[in-house]
Short mmCIF file of C-alpha atoms in Angstrom, two decimals:
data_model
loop_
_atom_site.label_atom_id
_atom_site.label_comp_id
_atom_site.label_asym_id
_atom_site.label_seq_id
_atom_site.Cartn_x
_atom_site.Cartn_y
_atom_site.Cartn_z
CA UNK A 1 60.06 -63.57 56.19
CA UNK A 2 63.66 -64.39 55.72
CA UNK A 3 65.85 -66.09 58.36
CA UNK A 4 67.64 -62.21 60.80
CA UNK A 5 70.98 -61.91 59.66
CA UNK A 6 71.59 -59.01 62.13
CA UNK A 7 72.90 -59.12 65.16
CA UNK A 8 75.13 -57.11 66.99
CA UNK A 9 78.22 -57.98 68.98
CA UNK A 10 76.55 -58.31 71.86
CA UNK A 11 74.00 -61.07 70.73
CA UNK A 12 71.03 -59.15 69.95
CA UNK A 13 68.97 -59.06 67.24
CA UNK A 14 68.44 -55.89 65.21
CA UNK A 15 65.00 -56.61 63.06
CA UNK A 16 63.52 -52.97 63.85
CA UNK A 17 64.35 -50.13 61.79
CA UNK A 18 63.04 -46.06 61.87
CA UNK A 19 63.19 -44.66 58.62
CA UNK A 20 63.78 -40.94 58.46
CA UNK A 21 61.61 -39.28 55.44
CA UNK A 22 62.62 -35.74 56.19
CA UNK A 23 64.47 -33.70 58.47
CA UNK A 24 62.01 -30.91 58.22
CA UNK A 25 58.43 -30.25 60.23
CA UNK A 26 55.95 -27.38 60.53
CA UNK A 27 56.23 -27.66 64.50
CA UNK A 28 59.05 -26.05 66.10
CA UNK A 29 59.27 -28.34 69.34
CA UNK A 30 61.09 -26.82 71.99
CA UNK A 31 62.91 -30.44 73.11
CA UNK A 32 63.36 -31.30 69.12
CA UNK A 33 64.62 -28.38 67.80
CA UNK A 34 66.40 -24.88 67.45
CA UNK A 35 63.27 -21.94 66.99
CA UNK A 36 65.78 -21.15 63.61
CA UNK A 37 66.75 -24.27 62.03
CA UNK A 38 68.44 -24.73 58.66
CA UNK A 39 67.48 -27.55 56.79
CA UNK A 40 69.33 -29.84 54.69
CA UNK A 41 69.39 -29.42 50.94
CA UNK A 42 67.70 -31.43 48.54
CA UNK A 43 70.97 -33.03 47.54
CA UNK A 44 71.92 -34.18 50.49
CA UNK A 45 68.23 -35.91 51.33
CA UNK A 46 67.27 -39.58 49.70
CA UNK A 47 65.12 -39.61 47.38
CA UNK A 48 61.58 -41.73 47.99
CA UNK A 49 63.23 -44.37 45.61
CA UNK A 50 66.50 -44.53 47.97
CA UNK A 51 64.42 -44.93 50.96
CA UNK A 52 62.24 -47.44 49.86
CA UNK A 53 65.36 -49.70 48.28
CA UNK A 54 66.71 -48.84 52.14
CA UNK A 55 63.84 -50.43 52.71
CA UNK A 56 63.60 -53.49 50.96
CA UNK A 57 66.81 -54.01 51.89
CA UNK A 58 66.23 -54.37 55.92
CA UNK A 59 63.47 -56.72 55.00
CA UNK A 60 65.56 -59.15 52.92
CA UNK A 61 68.00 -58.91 55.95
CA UNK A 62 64.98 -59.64 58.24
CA UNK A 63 63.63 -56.89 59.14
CA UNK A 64 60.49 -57.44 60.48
CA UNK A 65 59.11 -53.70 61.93
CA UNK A 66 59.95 -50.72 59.75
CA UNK A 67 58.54 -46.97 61.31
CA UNK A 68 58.48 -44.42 58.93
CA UNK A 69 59.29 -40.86 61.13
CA UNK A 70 60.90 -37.13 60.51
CA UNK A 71 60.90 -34.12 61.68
CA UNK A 72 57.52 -34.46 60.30
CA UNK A 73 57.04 -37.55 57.86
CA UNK A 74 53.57 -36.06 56.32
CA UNK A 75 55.21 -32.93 54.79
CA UNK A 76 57.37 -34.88 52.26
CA UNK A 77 55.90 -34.64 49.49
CA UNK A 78 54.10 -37.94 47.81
CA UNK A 79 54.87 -39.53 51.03
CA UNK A 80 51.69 -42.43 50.05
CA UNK A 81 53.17 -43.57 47.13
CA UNK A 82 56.14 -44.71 50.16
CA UNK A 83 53.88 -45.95 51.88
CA UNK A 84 51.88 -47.72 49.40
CA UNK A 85 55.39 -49.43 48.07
CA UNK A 86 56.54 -50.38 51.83
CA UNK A 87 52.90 -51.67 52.40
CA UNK A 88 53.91 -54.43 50.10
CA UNK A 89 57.08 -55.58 51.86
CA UNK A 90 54.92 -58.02 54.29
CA UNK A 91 56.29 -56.43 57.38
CA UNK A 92 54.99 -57.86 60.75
CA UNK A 93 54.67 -54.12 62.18
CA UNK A 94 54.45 -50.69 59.63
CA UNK A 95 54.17 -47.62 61.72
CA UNK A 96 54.78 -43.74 61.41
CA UNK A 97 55.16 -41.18 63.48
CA UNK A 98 53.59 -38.05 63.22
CA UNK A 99 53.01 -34.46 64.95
CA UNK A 100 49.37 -35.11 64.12
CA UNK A 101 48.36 -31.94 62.60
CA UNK A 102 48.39 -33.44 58.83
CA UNK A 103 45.54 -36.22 59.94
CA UNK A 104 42.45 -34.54 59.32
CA UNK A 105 43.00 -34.84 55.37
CA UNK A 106 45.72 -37.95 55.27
CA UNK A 107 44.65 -40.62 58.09
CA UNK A 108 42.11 -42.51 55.90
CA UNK A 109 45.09 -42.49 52.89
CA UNK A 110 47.34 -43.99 55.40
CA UNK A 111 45.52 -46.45 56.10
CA UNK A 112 44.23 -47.37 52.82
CA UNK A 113 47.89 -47.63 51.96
CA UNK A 114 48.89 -50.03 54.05
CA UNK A 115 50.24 -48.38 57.17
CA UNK A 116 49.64 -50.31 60.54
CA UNK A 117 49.96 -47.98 63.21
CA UNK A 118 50.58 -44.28 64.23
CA UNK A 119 52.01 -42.91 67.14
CA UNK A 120 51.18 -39.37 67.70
CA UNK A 121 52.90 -36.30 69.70
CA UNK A 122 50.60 -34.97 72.08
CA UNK A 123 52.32 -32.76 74.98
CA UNK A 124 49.44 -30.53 76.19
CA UNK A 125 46.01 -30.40 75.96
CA UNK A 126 45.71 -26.42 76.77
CA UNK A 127 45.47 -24.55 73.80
CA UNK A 128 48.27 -21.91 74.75
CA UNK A 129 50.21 -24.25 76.38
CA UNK A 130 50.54 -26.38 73.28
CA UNK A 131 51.25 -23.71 71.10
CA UNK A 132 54.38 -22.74 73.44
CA UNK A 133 55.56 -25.83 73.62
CA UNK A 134 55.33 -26.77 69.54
CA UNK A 135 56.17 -22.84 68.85
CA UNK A 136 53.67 -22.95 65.67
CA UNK A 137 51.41 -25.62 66.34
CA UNK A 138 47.54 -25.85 66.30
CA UNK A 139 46.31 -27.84 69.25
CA UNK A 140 42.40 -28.77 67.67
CA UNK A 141 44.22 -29.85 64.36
CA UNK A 142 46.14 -32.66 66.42
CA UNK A 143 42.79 -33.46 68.16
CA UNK A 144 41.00 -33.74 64.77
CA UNK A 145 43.46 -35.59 63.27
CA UNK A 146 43.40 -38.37 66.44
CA UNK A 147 39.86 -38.42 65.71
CA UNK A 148 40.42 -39.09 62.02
CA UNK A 149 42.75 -41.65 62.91
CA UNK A 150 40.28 -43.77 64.75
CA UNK A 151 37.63 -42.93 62.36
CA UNK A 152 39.54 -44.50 59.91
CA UNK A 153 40.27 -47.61 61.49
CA UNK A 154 43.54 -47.32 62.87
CA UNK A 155 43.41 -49.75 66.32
CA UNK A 156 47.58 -49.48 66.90
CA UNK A 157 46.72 -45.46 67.62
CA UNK A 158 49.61 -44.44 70.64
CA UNK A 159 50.05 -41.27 72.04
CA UNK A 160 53.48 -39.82 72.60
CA UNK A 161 54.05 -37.35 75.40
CA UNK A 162 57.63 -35.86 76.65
CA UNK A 163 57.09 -34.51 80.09
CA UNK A 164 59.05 -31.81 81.25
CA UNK A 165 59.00 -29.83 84.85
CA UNK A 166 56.65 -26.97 85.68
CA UNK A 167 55.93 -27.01 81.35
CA UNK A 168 53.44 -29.72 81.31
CA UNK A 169 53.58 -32.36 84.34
CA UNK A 170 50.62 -31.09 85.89
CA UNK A 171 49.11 -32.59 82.92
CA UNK A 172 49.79 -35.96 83.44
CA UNK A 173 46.20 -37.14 84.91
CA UNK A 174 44.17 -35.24 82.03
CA UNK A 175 46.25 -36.63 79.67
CA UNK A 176 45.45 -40.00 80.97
CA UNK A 177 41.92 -39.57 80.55
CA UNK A 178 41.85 -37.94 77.65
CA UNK A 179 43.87 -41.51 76.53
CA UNK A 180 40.88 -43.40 78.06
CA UNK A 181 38.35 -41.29 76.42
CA UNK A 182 39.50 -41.90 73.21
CA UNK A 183 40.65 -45.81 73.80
CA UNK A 184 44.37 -45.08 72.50
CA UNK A 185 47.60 -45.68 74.53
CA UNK A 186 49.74 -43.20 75.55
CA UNK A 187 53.82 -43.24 76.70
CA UNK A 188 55.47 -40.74 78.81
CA UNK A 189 58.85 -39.51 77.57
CA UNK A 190 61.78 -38.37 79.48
CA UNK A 191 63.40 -35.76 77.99
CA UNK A 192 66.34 -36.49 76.15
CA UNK A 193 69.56 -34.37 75.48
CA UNK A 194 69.83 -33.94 71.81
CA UNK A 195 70.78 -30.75 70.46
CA UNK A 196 71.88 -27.54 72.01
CA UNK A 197 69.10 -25.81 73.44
CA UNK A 198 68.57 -22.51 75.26
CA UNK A 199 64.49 -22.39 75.80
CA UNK A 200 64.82 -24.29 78.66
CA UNK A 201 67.13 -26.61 80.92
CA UNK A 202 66.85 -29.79 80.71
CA UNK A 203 68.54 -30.60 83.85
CA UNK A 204 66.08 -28.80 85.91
CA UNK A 205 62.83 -29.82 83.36
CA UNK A 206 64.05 -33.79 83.69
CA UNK A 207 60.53 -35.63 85.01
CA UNK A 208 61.49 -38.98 85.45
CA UNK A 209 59.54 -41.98 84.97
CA UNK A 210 58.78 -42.95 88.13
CA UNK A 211 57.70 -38.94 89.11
CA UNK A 212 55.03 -39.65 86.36
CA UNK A 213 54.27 -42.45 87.63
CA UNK A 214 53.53 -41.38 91.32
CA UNK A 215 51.26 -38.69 89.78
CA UNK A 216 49.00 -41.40 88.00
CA UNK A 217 49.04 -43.72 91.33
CA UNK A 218 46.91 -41.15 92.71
CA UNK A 219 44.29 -42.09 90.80
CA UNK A 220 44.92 -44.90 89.02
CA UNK A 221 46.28 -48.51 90.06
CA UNK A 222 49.36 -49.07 87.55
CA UNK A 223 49.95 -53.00 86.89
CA UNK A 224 52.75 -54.05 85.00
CA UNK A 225 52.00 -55.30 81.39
CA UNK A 226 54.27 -59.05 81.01
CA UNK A 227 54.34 -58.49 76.99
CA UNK A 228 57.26 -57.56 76.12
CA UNK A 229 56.56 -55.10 73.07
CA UNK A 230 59.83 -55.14 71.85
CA UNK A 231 60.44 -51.12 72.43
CA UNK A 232 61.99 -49.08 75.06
CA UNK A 233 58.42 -48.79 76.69
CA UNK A 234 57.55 -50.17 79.63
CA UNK A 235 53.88 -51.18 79.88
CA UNK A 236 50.97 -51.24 82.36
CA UNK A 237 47.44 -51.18 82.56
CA UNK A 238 44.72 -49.69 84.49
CA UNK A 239 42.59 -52.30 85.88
CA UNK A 240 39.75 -50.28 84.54
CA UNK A 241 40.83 -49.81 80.83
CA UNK A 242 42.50 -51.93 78.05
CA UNK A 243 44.55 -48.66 77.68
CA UNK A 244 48.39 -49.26 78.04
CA UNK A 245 50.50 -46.61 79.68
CA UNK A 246 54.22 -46.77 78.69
CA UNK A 247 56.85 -45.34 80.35
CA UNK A 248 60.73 -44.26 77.77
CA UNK A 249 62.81 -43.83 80.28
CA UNK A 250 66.49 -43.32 78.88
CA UNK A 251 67.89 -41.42 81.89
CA UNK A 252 66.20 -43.59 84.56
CA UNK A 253 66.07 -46.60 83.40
CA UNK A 254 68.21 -47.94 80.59
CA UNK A 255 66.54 -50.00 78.18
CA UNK A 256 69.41 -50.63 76.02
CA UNK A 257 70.10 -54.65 77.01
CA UNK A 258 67.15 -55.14 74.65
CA UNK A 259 67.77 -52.85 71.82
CA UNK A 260 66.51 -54.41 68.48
CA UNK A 261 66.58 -51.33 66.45
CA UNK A 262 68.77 -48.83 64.45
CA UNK A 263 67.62 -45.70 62.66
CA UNK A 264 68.44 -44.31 59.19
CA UNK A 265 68.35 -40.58 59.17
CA UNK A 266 67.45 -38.45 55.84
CA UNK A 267 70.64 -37.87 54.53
CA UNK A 268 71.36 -42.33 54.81
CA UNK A 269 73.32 -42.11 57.56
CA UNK A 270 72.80 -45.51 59.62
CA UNK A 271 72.75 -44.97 63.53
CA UNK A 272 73.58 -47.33 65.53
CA UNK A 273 72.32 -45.93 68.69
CA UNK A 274 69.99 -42.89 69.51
CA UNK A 275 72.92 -41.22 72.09
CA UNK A 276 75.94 -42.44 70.21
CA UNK A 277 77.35 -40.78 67.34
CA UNK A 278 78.60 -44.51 65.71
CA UNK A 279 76.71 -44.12 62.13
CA UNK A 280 77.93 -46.00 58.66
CA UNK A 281 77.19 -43.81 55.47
CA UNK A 282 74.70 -45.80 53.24
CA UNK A 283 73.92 -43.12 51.06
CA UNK A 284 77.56 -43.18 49.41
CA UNK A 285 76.73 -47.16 49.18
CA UNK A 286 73.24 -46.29 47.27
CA UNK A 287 75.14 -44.23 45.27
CA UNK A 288 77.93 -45.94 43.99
CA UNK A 289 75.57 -48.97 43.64
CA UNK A 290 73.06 -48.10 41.66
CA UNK A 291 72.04 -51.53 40.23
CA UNK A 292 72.93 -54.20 42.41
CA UNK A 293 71.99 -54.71 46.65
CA UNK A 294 74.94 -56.98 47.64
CA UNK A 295 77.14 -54.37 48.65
CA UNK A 296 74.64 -52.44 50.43
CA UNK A 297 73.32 -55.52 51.83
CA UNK A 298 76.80 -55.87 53.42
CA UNK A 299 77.37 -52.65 54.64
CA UNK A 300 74.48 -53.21 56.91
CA UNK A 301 75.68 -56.33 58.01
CA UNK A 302 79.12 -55.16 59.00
CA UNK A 303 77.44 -52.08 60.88
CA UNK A 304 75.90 -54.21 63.17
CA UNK A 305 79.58 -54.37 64.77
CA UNK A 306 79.46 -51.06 65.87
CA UNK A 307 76.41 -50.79 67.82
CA UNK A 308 77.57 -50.08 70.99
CA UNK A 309 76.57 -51.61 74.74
CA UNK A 310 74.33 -49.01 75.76
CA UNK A 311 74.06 -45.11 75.50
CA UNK A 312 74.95 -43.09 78.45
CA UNK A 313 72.51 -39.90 78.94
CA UNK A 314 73.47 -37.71 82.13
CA UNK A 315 70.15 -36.24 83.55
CA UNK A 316 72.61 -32.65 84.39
CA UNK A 317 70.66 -31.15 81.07
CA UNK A 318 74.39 -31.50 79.67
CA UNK A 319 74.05 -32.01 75.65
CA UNK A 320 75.98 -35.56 74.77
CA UNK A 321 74.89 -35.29 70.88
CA UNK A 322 75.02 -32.27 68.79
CA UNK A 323 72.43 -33.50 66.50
CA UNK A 324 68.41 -32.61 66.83
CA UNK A 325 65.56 -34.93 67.15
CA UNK A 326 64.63 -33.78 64.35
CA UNK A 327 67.60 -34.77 62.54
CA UNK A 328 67.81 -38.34 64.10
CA UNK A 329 64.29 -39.79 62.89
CA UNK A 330 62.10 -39.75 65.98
#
């Protein structure tokens, strides 16, 4: 692995990149997107080949953890033959990921392909309840799919739930054991405010971190994991369980003096920061370079100087960026 060559202006080191495949998904998540979106045309997307020379790119500049996300990354079509081609890059870390539902027929492909790790939305585990909160999804094909997951060898498996007030909270300690059930981590999310909204407010649905946490104290002793992981989590452990519980916490608790990645949406815009709007168009630099990397190469490198300090999310439910989850690569 090659010597990092980014770093920001603030002295860190940027060797983490999320790789948008696709803005689109066959959920409808009520904190991700609009109930009507409108999608981007094909035009405007990168092609497999764009993404994967993104890609290679990052690596050469040493990139050493590439995640592969959406909307919904296993809807693009011949998404393996990706992953097959970024399964060859030698990357320490090669995640995706996913709403789940597209497991049941694609985890064992995954993994024959060379991905490392999945994490995997999972915000209720009432029937009903799910399908309000993903507007079209199908709670026992996520459950399936986890199962496929593990059944076909996955150990990095990591749930991903985004807590919001009187939705899903009271929640919190069956999703824990259904995480210690099934021997797979899980992370709480606070809600962040991306895209304009009106199912809910996100002011008064804000559960912080440390709410969540209270609720699992009841039942569970919480003790602080020292690996750092090199995400926004923060880690603990049940003294029980190998299972790790992580905590995202982007109103409550910054995590930005540590921020090692940047994200590439669909349409090749490089972001700098998930709640700053400071992006660098590498899809004109793809373009116009068709043959050679050096160019691109640089426009990576001089990106780096506009990562800012930190992001600065108000917990009010006030929207700071315009753009969806969906369209920022989760």
């Amino acid at each position: 692995m090659p010597q990092a060559k980014l770093t920001d202006r603030f002295g860190r080191t940027v060797n983490y990149v999320r790789l948008s495949v696709t803005d689109r998904c066959d959920f409808r998540c009520v904190y991700c997107m609009a109930e009507d979106m409108t999608f981007l045309p094909r035009q405007q997307v990168l092609t497999l080949e764009e993404i994967a020379r993104l890609a290679r790119n990052f690596v050469a500049l040493g990139t050493e953890k590439i995640r592969l996300t959406g909307g919904e990354p296993l809807v693009r079509k011949d998404i393996l033959e990706l992953v097959r081609e970024v399964g060859t890059y030698g990357l320490r870390d090669f995640a995706m990921t996913t709403n789940g539902s597209q497991l049941p027929t694609m985890a064992e492909k995954l993994r024959q392909a060379g991905l490392h790790r999945l994490n995997i939305s999972l915000d209720s585990l009432d029937s009903e309840k799910f399908r309000s909160i993903t507007r079209t999804g199908n709670l026992q094909q996520v459950l399936d799919g986890i199962d496929a997951a593990r059944d076909a060898g996955f150990r990095g498996i990591k749930l991903n739930t985004v807590v919001m007030k009187g939705r899903n909270d009271e929640e919190i300690p069956e999703l824990i054991e259904f995480a210690r059930k099934k021997q797979v981590d899980i992370s709480f999310i606070e809600e962040m405010p991306l895209g304009e909204i009106s199912e809910h407010d996100r002011g008064l649905a804000l559960c912080t971190s440390e709410e969540v946490r209270e609720i699992i104290r009841r039942r569970h002793e919480l003790i602080p994991v020292a690996k750092d992981s090199g995400g926004p989590a923060r880690y603990y452990q049940m003294p029980d369980s190998d299972v790790r519980v992580g905590f995202i916490s982007p109103h409550s608790h910054n995590f930005c003096s540590t921020c090692n990645r940047v994200r590439v949406t669909v349409e090749g815009r490089l972001l700098l920061c998930l709640g700053n709007e400071h992006s660098v168009d590498l899809r004109r630099v793809l373009r116009g370079n068709p043959v050679t990397d050096d160019k691109l190469q640089q426009a990576i490198i001089d990106a780096m100087d506009l990562k800012p300090e930190r992001h600065h999310f108000s917990s009010n439910g006030e929207v700071q960026i315009l753009r969806f989850m969906n369209m920022t690569g989760g």
